[in-house]
Coordinates of N, CA and C in Angstrom, one line a residue:
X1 N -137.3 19.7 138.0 CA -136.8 19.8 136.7 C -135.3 20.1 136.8
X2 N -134.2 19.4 136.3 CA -133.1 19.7 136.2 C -132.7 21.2 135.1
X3 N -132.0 21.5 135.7 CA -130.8 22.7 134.9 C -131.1 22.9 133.2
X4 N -130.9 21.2 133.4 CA -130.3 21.2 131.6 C -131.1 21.2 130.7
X5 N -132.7 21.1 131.3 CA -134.1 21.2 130.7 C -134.9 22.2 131.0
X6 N -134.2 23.2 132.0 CA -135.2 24.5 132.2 C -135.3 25.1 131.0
X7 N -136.1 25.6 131.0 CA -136.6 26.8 130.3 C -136.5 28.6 130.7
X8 N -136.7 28.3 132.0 CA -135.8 29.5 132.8 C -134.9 30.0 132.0
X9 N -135.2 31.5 132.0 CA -134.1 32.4 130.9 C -132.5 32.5 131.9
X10 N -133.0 32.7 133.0 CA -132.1 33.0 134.0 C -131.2 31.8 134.4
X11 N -131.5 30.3 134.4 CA -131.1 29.5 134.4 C -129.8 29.2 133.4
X12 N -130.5 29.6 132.0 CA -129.8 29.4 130.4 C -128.6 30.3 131.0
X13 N -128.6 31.3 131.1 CA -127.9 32.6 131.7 C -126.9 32.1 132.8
X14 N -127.0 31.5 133.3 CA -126.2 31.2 134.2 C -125.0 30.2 133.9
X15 N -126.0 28.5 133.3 CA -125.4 27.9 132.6 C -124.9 28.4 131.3
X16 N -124.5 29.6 130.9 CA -124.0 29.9 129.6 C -122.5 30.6 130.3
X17 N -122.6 31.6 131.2 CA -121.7 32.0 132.2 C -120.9 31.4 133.1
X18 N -121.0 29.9 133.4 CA -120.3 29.2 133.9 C -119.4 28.2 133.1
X19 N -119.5 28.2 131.6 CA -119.0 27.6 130.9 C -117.5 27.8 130.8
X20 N -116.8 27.1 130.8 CA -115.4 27.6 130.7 C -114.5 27.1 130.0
X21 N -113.6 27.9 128.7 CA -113.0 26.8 127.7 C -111.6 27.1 127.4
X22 N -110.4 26.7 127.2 CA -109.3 26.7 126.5 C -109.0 28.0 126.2
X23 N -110.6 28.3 125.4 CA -109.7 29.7 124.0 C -110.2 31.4 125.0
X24 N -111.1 31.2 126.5 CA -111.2 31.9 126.7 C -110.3 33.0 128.1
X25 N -109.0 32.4 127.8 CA -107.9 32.7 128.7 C -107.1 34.0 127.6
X26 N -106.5 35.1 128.0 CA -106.0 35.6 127.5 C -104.3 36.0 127.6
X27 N -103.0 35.3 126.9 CA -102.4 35.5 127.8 C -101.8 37.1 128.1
X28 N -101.3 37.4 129.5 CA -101.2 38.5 129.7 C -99.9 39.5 128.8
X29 N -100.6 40.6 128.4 CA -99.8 41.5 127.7 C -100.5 41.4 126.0
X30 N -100.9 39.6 126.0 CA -101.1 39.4 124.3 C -102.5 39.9 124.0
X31 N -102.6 40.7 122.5 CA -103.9 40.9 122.1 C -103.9 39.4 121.0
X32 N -105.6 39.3 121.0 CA -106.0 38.2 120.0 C -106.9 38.8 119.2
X33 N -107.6 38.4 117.8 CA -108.3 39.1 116.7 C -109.4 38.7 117.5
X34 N -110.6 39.5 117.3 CA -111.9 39.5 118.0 C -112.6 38.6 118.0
X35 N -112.0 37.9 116.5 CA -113.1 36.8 116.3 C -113.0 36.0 117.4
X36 N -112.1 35.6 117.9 CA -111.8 34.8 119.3 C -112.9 34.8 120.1
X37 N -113.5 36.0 120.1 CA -114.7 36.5 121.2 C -116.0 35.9 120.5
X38 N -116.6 35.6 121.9 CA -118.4 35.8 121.0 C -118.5 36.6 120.3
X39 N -119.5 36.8 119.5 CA -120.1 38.0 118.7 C -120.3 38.9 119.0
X40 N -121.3 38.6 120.4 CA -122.0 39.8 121.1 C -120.8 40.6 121.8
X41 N -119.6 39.8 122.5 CA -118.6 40.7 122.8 C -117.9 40.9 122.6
X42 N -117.5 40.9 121.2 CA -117.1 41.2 120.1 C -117.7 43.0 119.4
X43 N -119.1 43.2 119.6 CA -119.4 44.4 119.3 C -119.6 45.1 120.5
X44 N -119.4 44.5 121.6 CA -119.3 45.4 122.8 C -118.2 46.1 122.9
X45 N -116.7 45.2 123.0 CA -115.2 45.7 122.6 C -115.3 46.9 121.7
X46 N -115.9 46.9 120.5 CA -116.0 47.8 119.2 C -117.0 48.7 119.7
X47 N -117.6 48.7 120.3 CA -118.6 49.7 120.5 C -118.0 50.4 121.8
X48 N -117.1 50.4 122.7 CA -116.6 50.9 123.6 C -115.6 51.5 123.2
X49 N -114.5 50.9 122.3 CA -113.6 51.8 122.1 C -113.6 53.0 121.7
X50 N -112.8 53.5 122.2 CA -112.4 55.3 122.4 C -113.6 56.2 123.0
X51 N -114.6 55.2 123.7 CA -115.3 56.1 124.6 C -115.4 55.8 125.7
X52 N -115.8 56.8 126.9 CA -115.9 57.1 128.0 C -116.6 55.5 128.7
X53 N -116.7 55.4 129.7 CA -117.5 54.7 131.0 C -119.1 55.3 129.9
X54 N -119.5 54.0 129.9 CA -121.0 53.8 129.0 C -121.9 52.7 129.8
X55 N -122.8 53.5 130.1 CA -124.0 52.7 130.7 C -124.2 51.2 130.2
X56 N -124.7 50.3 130.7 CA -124.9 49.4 130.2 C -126.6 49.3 129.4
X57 N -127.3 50.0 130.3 CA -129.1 49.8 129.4 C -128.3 50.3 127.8
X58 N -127.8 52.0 128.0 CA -127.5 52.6 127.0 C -127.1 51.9 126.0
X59 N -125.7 51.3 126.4 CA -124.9 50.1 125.2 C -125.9 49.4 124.6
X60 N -126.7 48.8 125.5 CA -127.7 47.2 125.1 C -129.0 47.5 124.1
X61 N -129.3 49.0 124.3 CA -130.0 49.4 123.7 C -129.1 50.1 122.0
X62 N -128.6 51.1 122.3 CA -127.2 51.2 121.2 C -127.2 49.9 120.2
X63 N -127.2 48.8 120.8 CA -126.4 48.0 119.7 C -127.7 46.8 119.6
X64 N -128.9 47.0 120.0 CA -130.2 46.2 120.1 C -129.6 44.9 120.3
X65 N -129.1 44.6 121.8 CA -128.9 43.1 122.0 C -130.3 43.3 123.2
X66 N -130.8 41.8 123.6 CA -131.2 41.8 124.8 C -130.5 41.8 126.0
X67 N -131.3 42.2 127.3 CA -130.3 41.5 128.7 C -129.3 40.3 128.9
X68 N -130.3 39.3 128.2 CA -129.5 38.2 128.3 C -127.9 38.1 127.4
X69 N -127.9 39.0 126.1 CA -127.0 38.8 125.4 C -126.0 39.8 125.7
X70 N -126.1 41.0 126.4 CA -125.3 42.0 127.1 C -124.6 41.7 128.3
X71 N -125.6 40.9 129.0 CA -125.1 39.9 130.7 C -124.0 38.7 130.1
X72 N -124.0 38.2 128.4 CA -123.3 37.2 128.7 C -121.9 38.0 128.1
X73 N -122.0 38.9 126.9 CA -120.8 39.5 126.8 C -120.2 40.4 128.1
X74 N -120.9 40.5 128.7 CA -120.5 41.9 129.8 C -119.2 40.6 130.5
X75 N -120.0 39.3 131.0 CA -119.1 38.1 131.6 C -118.6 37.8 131.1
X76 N -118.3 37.5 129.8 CA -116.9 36.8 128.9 C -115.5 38.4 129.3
X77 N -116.4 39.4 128.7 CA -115.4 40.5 128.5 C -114.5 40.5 130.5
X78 N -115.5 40.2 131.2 CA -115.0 40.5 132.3 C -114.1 39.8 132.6
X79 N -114.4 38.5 132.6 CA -113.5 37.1 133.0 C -112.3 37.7 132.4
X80 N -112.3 37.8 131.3 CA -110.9 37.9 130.0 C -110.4 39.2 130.5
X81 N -110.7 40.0 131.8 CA -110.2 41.5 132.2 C -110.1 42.2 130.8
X82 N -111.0 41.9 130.1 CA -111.0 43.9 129.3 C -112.0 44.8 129.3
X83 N -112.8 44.5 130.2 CA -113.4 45.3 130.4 C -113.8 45.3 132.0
X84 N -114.2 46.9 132.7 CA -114.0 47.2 134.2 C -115.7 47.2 134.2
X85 N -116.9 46.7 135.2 CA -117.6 46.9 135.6 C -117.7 48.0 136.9
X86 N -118.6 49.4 136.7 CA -118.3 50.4 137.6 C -120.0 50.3 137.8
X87 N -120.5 50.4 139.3 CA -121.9 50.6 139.8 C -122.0 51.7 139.4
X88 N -123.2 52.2 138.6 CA -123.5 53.9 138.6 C -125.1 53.9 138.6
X89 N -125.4 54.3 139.8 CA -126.9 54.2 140.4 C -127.1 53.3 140.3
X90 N -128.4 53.5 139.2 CA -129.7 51.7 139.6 C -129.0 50.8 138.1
X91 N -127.8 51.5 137.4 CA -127.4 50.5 136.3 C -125.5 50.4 136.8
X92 N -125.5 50.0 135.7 CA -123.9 49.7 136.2 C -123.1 50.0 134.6
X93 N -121.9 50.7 134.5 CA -121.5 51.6 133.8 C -120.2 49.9 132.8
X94 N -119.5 50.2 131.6 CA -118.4 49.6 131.4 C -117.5 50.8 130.9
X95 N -116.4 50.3 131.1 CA -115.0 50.9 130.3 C -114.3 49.9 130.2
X96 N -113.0 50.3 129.0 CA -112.4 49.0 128.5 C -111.5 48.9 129.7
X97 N -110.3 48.1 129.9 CA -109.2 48.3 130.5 C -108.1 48.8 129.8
X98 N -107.0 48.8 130.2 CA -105.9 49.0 129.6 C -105.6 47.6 128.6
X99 N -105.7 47.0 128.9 CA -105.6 45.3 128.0 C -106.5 45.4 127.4
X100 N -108.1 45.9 127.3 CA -109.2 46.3 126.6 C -108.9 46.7 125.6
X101 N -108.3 47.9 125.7 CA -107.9 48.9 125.2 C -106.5 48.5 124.0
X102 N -105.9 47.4 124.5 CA -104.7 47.3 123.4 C -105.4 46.1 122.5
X103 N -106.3 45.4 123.4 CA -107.0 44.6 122.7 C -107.7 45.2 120.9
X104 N -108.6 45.9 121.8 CA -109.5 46.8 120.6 C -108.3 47.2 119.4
X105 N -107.1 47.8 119.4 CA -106.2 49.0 119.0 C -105.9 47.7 118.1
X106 N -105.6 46.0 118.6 CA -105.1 45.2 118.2 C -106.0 44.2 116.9
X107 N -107.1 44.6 117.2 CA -108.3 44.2 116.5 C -108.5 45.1 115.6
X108 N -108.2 46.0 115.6 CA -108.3 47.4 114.3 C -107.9 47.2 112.3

């Protein structure tokens, strides 16, 4: 069974994270309005700003996305550097970056 007919969630996931477009380059220094962003990481940005390094179950739960929809904003946010993925134990933590951070301030 090819890719493009799995039904594999993990597959979708993959093929959704490998996608690559035009509008998701950010140039450096510049903020863009959120809408730019997916949805999902769009309220990840909002939901991180002005606080600490935040678990990721925690957030995904916080904002009722599933895995899959937290795994694809966590990858857009990351690609685009505004947000830092940190291991912390058996989960893995986010904070915004400094470009995160002017991003969100810029989205206000």
């Amino acid at each position: 069974m090819s890719r493009d007919h799995s039904v594999d969630p993990f597959s979708t996931f993959l093929d959704a994270t490998s996608r690559r477009s035009p509008s998701a380059q950010v140039p450096s220094g510049a903020a863009r309005p959120t809408d730019a962003l997916p949805p999902h990481a769009t309220r990840v940005v909002r939901a991180l700003d002005g606080r600490p390094r935040t678990a990721v179950g925690e957030l995904r739960s916080e904002l009722g996305l599933t895995t899959l929809q937290i795994a694809e904003a966590v990858e857009v946010l990351r690609r685009l550097e505004l947000i830092e993925v940190i291991p912390e134990g058996t989960d893995e933590a986010l904070e915004l970056t400094a470009a995160g951070r002017r991003f969100a301030e810029g989205s206000r």
